[in-house]
PDB file of C-alpha atoms in Angstrom:
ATOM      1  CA  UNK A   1      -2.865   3.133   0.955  1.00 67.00           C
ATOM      2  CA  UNK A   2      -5.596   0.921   1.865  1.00 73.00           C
ATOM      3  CA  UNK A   3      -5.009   1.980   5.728  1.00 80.00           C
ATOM      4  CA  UNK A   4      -6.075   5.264   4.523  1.00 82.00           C
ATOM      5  CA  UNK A   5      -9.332   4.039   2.675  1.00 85.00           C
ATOM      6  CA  UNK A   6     -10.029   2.326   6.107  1.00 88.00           C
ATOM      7  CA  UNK A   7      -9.751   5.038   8.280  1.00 89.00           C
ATOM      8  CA  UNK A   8     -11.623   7.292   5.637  1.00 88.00           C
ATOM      9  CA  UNK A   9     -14.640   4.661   6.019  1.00 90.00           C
ATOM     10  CA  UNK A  10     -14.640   4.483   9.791  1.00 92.00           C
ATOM     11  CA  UNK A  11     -14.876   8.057  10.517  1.00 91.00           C
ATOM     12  CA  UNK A  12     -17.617   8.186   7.600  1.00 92.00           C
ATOM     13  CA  UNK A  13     -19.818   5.390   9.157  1.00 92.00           C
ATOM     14  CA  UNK A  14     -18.996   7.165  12.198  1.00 91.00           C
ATOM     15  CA  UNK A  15     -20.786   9.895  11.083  1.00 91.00           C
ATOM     16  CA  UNK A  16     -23.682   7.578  10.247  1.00 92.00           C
ATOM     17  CA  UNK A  17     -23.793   6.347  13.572  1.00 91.00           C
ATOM     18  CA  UNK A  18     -23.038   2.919  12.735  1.00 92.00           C
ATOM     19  CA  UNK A  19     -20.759   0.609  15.082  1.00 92.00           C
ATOM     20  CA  UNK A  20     -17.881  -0.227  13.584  1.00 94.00           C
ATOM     21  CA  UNK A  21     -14.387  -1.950  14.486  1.00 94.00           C
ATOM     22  CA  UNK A  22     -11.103  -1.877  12.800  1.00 94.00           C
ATOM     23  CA  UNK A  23      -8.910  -5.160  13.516  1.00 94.00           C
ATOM     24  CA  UNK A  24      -5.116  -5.058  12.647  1.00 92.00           C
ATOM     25  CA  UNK A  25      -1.853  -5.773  13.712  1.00 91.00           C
ATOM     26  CA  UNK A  26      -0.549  -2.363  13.101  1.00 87.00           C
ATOM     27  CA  UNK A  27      -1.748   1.670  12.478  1.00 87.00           C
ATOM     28  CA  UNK A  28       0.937   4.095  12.044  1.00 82.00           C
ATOM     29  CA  UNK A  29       0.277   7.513  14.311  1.00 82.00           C
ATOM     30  CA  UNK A  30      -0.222   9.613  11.847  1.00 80.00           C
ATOM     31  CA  UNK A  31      -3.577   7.315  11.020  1.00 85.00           C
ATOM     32  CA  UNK A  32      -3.796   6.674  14.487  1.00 86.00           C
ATOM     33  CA  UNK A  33      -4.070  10.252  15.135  1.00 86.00           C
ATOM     34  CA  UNK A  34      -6.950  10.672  12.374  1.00 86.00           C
ATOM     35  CA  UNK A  35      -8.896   7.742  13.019  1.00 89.00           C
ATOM     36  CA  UNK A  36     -12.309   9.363  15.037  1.00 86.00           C
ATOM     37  CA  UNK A  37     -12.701   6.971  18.172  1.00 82.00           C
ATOM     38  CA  UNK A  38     -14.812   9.333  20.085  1.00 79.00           C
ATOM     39  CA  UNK A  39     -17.773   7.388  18.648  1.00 78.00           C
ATOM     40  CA  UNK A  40     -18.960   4.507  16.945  1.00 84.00           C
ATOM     41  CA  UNK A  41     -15.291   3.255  15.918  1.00 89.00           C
ATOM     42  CA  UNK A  42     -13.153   1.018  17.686  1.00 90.00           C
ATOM     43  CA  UNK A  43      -9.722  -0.320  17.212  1.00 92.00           C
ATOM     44  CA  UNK A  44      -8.351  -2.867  18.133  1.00 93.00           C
ATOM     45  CA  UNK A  45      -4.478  -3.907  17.911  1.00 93.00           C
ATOM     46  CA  UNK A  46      -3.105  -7.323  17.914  1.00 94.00           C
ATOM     47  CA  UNK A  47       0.268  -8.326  18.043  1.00 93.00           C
ATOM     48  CA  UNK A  48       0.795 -10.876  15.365  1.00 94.00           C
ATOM     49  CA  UNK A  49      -1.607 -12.556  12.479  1.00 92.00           C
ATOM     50  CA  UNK A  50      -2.544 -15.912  15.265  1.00 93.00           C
ATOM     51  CA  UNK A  51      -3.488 -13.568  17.520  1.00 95.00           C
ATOM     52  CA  UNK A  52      -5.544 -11.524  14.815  1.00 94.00           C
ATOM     53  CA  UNK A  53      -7.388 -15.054  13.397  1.00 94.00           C
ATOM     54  CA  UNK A  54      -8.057 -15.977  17.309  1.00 95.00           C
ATOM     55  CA  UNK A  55      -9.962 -12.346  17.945  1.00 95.00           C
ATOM     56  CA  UNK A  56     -11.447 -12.516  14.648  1.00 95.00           C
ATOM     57  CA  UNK A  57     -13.150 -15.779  15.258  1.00 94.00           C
ATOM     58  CA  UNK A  58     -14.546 -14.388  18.388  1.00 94.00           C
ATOM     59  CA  UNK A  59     -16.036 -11.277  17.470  1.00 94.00           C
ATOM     60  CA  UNK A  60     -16.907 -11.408  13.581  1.00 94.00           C
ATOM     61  CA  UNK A  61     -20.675 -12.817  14.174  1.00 94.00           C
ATOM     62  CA  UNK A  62     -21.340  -9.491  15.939  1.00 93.00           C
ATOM     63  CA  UNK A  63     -21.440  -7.400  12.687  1.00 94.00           C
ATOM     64  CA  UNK A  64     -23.946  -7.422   9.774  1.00 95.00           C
ATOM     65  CA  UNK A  65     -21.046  -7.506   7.430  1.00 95.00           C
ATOM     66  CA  UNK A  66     -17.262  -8.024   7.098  1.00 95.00           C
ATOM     67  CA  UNK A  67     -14.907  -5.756   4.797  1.00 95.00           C
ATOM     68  CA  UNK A  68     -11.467  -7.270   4.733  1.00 94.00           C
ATOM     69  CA  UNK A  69      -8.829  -5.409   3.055  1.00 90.00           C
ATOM     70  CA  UNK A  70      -5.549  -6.957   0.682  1.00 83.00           C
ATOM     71  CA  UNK A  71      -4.404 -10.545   1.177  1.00 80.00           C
ATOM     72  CA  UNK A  72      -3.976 -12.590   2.998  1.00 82.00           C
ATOM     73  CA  UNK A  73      -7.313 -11.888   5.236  1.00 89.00           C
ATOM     74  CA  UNK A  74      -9.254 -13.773   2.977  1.00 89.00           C
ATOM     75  CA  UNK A  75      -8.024 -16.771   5.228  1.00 88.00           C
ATOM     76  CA  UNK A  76      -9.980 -15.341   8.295  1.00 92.00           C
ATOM     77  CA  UNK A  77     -13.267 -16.900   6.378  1.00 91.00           C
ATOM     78  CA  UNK A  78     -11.820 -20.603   7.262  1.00 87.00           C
ATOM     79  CA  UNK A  79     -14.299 -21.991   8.925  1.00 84.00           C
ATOM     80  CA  UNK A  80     -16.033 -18.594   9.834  1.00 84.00           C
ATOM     81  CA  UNK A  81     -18.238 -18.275   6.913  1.00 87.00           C
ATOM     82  CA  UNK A  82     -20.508 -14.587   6.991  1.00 93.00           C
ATOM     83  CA  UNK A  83     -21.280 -12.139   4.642  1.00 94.00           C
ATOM     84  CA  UNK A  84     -18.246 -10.613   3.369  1.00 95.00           C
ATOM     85  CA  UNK A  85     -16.426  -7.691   1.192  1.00 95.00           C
ATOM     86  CA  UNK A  86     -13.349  -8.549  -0.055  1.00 94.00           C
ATOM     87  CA  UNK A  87     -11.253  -5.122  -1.249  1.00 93.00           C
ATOM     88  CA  UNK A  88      -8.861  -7.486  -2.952  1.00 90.00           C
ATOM     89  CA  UNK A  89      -7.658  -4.157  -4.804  1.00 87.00           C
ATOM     90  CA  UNK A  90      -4.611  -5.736  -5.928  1.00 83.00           C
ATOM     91  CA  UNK A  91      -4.518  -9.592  -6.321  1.00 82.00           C
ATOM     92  CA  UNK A  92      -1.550 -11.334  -4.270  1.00 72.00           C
ATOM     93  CA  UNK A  93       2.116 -10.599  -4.830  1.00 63.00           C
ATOM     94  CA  UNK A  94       3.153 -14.308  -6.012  1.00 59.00           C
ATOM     95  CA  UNK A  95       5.992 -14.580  -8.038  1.00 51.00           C
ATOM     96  CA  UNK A  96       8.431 -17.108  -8.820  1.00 50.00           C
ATOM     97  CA  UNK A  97      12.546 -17.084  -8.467  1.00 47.00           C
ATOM     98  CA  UNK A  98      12.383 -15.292 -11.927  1.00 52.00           C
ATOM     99  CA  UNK A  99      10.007 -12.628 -11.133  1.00 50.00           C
ATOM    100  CA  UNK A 100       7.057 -14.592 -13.314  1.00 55.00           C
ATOM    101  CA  UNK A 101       3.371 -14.505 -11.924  1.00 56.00           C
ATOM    102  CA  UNK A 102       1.673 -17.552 -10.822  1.00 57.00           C
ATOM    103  CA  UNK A 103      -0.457 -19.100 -13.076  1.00 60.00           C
ATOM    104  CA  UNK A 104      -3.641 -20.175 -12.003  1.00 58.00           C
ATOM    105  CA  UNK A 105      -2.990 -23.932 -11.721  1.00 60.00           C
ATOM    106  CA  UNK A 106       0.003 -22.963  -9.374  1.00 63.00           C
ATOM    107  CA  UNK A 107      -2.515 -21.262  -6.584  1.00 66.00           C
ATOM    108  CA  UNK A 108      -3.174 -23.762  -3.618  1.00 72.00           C
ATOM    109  CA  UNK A 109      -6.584 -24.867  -4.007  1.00 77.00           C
ATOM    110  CA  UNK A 110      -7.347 -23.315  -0.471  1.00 79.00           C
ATOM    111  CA  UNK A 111      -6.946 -19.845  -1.965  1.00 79.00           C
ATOM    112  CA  UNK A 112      -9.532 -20.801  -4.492  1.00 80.00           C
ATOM    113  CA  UNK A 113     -12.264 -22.605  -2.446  1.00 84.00           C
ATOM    114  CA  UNK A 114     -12.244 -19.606   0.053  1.00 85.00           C
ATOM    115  CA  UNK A 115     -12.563 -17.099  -2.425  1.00 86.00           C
ATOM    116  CA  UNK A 116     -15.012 -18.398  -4.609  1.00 86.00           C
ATOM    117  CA  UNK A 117     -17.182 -19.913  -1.956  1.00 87.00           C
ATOM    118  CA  UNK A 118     -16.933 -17.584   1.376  1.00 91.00           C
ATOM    119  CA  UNK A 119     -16.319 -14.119  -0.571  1.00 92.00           C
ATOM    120  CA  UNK A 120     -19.866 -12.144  -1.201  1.00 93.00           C
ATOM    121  CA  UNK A 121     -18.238  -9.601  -3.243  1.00 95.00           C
ATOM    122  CA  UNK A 122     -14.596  -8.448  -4.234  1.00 95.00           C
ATOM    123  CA  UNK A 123     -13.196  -5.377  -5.183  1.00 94.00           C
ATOM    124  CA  UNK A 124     -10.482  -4.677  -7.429  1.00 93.00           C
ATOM    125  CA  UNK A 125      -8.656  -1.584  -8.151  1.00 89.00           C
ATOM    126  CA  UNK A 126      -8.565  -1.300 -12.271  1.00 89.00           C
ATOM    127  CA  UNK A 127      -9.091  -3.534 -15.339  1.00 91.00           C
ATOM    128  CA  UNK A 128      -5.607  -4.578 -15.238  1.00 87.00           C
ATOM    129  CA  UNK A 129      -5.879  -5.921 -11.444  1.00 88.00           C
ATOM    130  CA  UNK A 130      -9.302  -7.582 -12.286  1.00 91.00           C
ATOM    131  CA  UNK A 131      -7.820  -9.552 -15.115  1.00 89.00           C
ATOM    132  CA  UNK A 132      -4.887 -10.515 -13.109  1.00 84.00           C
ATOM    133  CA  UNK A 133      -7.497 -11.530 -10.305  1.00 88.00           C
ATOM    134  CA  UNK A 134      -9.823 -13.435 -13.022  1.00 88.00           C
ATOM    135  CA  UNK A 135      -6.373 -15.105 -14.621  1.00 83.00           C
ATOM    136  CA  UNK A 136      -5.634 -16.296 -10.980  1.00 82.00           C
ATOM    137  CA  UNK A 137      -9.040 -17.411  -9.243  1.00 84.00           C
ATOM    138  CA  UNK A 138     -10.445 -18.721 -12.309  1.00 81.00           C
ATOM    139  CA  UNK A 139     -13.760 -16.539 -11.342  1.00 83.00           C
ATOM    140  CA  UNK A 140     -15.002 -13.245 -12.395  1.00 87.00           C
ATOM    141  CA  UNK A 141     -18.782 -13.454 -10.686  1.00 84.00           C
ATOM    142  CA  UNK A 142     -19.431 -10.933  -7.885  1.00 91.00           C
ATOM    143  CA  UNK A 143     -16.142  -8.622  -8.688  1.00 94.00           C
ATOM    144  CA  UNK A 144     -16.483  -5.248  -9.207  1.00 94.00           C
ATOM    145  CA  UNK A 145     -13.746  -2.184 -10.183  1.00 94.00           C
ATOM    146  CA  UNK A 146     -13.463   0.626  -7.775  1.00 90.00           C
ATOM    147  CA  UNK A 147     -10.591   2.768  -8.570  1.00 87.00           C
ATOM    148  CA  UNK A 148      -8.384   4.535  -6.247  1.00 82.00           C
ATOM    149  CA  UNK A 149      -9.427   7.706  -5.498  1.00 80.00           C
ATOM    150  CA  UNK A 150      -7.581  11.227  -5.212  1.00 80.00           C
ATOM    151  CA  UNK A 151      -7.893  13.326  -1.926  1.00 81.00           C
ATOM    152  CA  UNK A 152      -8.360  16.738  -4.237  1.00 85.00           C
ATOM    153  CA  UNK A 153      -9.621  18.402  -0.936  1.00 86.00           C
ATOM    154  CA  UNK A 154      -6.190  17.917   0.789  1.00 84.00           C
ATOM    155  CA  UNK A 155      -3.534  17.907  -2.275  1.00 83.00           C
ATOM    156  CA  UNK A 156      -5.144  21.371  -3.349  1.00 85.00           C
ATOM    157  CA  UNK A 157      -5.196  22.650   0.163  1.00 83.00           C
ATOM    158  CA  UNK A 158      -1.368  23.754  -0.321  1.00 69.00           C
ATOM    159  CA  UNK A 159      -0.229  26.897  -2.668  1.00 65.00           C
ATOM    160  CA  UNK A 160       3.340  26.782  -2.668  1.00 69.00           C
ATOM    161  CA  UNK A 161       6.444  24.811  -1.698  1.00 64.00           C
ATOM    162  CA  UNK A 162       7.610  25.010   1.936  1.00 61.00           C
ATOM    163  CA  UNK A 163      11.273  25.270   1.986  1.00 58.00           C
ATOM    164  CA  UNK A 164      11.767  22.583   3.930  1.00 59.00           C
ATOM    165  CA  UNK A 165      14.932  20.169   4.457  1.00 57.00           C
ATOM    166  CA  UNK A 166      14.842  16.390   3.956  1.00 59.00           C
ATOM    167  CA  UNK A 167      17.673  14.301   6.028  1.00 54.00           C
ATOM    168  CA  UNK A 168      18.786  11.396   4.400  1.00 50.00           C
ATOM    169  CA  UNK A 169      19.641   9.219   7.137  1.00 48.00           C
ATOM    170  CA  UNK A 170      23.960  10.025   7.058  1.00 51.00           C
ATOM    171  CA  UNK A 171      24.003  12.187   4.231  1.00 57.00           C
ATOM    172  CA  UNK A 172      23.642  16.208   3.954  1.00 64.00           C
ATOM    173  CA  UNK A 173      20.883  18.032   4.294  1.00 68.00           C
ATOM    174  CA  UNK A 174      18.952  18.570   1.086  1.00 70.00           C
ATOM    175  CA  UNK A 175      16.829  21.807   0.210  1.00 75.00           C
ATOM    176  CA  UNK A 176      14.647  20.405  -2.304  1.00 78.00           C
ATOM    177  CA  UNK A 177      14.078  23.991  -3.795  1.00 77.00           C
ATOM    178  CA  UNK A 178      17.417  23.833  -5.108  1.00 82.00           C
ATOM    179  CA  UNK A 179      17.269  20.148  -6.915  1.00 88.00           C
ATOM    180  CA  UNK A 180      15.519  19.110  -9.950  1.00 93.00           C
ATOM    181  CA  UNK A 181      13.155  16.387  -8.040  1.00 93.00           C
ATOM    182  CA  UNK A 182      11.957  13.241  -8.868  1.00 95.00           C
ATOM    183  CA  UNK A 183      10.099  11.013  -6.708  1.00 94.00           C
ATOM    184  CA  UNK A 184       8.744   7.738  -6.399  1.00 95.00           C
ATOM    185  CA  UNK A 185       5.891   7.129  -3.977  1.00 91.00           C
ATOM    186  CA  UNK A 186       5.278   3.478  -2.533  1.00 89.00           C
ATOM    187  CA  UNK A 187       6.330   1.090   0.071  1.00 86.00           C
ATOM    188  CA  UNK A 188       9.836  -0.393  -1.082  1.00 90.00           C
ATOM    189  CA  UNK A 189       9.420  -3.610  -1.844  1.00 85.00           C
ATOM    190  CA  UNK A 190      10.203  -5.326  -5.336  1.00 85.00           C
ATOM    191  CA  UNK A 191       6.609  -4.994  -6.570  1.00 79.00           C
ATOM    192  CA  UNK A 192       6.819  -1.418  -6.481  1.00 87.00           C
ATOM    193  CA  UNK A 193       9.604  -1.175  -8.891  1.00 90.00           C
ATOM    194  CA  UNK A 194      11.836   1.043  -7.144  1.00 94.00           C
ATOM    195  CA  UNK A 195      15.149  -0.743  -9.130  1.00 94.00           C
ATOM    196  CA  UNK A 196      13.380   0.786 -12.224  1.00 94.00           C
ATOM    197  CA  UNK A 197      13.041   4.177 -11.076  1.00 95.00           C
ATOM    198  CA  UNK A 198      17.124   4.039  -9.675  1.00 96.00           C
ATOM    199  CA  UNK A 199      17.828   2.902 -13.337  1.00 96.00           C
ATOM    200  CA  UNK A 200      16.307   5.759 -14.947  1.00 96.00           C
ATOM    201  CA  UNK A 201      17.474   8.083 -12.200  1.00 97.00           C
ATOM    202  CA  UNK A 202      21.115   6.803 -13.440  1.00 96.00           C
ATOM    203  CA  UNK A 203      20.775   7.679 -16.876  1.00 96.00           C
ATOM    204  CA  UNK A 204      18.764  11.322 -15.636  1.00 96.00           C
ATOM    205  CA  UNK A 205      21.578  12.397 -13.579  1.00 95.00           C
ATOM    206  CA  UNK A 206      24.518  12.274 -16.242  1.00 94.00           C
ATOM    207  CA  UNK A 207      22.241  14.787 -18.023  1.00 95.00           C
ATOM    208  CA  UNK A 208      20.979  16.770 -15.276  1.00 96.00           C
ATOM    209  CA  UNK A 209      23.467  16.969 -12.289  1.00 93.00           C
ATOM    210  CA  UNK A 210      21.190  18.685  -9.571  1.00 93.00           C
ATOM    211  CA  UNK A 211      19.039  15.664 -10.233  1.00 95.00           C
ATOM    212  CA  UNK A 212      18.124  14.236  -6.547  1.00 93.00           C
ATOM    213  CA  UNK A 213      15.780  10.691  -6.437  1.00 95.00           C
ATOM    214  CA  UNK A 214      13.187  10.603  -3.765  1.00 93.00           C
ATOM    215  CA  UNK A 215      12.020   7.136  -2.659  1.00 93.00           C
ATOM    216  CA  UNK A 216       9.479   8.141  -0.338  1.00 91.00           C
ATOM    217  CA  UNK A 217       7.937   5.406   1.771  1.00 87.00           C
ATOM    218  CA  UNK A 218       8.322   2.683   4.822  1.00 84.00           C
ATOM    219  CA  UNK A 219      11.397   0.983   4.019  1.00 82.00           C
ATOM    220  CA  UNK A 220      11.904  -2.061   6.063  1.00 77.00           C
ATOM    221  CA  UNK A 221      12.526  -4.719   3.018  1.00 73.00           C
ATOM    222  CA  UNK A 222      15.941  -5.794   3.898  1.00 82.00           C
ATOM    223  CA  UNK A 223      16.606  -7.805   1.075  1.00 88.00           C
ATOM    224  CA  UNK A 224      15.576  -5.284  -1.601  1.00 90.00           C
ATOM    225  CA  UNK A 225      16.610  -2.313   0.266  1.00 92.00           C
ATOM    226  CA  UNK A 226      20.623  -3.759  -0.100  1.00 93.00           C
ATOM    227  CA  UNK A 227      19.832  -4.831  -3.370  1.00 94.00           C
ATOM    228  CA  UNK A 228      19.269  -0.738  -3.980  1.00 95.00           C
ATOM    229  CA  UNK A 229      21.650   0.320  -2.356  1.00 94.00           C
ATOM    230  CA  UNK A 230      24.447  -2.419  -4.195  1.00 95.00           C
ATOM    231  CA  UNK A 231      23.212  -1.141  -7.618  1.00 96.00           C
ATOM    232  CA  UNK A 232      23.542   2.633  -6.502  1.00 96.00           C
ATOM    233  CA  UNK A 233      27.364   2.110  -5.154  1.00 95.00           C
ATOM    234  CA  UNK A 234      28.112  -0.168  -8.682  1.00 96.00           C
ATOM    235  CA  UNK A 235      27.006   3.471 -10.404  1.00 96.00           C
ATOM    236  CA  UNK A 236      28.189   5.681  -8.117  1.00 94.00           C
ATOM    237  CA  UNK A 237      25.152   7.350  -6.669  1.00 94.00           C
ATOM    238  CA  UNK A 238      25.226   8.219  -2.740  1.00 91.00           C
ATOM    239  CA  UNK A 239      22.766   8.885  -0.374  1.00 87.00           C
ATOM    240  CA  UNK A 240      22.808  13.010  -0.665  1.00 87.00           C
ATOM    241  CA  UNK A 241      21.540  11.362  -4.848  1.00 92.00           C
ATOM    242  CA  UNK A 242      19.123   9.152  -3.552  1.00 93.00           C
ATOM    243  CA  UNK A 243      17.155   9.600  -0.428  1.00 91.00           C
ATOM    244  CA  UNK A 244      15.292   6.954   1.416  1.00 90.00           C
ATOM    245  CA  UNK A 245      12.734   9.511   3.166  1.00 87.00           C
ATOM    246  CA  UNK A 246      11.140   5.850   5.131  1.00 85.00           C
ATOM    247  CA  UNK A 247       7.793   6.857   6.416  1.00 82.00           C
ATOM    248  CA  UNK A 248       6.129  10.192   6.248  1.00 82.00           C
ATOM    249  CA  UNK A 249       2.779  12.004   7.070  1.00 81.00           C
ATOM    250  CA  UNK A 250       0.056  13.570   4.669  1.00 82.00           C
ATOM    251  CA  UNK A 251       1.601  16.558   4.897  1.00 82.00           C
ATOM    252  CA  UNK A 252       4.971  15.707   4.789  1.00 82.00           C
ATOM    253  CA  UNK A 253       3.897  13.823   1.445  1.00 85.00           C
ATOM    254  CA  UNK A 254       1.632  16.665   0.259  1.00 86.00           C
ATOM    255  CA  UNK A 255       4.931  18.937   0.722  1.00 84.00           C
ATOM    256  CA  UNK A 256       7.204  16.356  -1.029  1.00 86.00           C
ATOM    257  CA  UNK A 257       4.729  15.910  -4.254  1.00 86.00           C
ATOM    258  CA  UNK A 258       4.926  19.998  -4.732  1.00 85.00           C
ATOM    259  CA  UNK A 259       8.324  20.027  -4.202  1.00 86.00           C
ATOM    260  CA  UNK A 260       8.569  17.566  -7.041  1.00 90.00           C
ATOM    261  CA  UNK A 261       9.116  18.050 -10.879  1.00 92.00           C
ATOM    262  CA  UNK A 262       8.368  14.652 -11.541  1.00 94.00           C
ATOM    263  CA  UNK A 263       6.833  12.076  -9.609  1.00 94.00           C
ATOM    264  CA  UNK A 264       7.242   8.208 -11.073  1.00 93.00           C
ATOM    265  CA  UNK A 265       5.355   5.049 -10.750  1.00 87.00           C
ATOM    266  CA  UNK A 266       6.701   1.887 -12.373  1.00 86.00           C
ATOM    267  CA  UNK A 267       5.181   0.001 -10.561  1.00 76.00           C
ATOM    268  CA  UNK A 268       4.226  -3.786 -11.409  1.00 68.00           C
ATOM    269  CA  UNK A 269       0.813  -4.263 -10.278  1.00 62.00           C
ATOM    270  CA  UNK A 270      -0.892  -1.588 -12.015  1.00 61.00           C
TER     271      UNK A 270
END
């Protein structure tokens, strides 16, 4: 999601004519492919976070302003103090063994000089994320709610449900037309909940036995990914019930969310 935003900005301050560069380790081609670099924008790619915090420190005094995005690029302010927007959105993922947040006492004292002291502003996504950030950080100065925003332009663009056929990787073909759909929309990982949605989908299908689960996102979480898949084989449910769809475009989403009769978020964070 927050690639998105940052593409969304860069081809807006492109249109402003203001320089602007986007440094990451990674950009899907789908964003690739809408990111304007005929302009003002450039990207650049580095292969691994040391590489990222070496370029960084070379290049961040030649902008008026730095927006980082999620955590943990808050640490790129060691020692390279500027001003700086922190879209925090969602405060870090720290749990212990028993899936219990962090207190604030438990946060390394690094996190909380850098943030309070090298941070200019920070955004956060909803009341609930700001309290969480607050709880953590012991600081609520210079924070500000920004909440995530719906792309009403492009989701209404489409009138009707292409007929089109998902391929869960080894299992059948499924024409969604002919399923009752739900679907769960995130990045598989433990803080999006997808073991909730499976549960439910469980109890769903004894009732309504066209019932197919979509989890639709990047799936590359080993360990929760067989912890999925273990709790689906205890119950029974294959892969033609539950489809890992791993990454998809806009309009491979777009198609998926009007295919869908209900679309689920349990997810932790928000």
């Amino acid at each position: 999601g927050a690639e998105k935003v940052i593409v969304r900005m860069a081809n807006y301050l492109t249109t402003k004519h203001i320089a602007n560069t986007i440094l990451t380790t990674d950009m899907n081609s789908d964003l690739r492919e809408r990111l304007d670099q005929r302009g003002e924008t450039r990207l650049m790619l580095c292969q691994n976070w040391q590489e990222l915090t070496f370029v960084y420190s070379k290049i961040y005094q030649d902008f008026d302003v730095v927006h980082l995005h999620n955590w943990p690029t808050p640490m790129l302010t060691y020692g390279n103090r500027h001003p700086t927007i922190w879209s925090c959105n969602e405060p870090p993922q720290n749990f212990d063994e028993g899936g219990r947040f962090l207190e604030a006492e438990e946060i390394p004292q690094e996190w909380n000089f850098l943030v309070k002291n090298h941070i200019n502003r920070i955004v956060l996504a909803d009341k609930f994320n700001k309290s969480r950030f607050v709880k953590l950080f012991g600081c609520e100065k210079n924070t500000s709610i920004i909440p995530y925003g719906i792309d009403y332009d492009f989701f209404a663009a489409q009138k009707e449900v292409d007929d089109d056929v998902i391929i869960n990787g080894g299992g059948d073909p499924i024409k969604l037309k002919e399923k009752f759909v739900i679907s769960h929309i995130a990045y598989v990982h433990p803080m999006k909940n997808q073991m909730e949605s499976l549960k439910s989908f469980i109890q769903v299908k004894k009732k309504i036995k066209n019932a197919v689960l979509l989890l639709v996102g990047q799936n590359d979480h080993g360990e929760y990914m067989e912890e999925l898949r273990t709790h689906m084989r205890a119950n029974n449910i294959t892969i033609n019930d539950v489809i890992f769809t791993g990454f998809v475009t806009q309009e491979e989403l777009r198609n998926i969310m009007y295919a869908s009769d209900v679309v689920i978020h349990p997810v932790k964070e928000q």
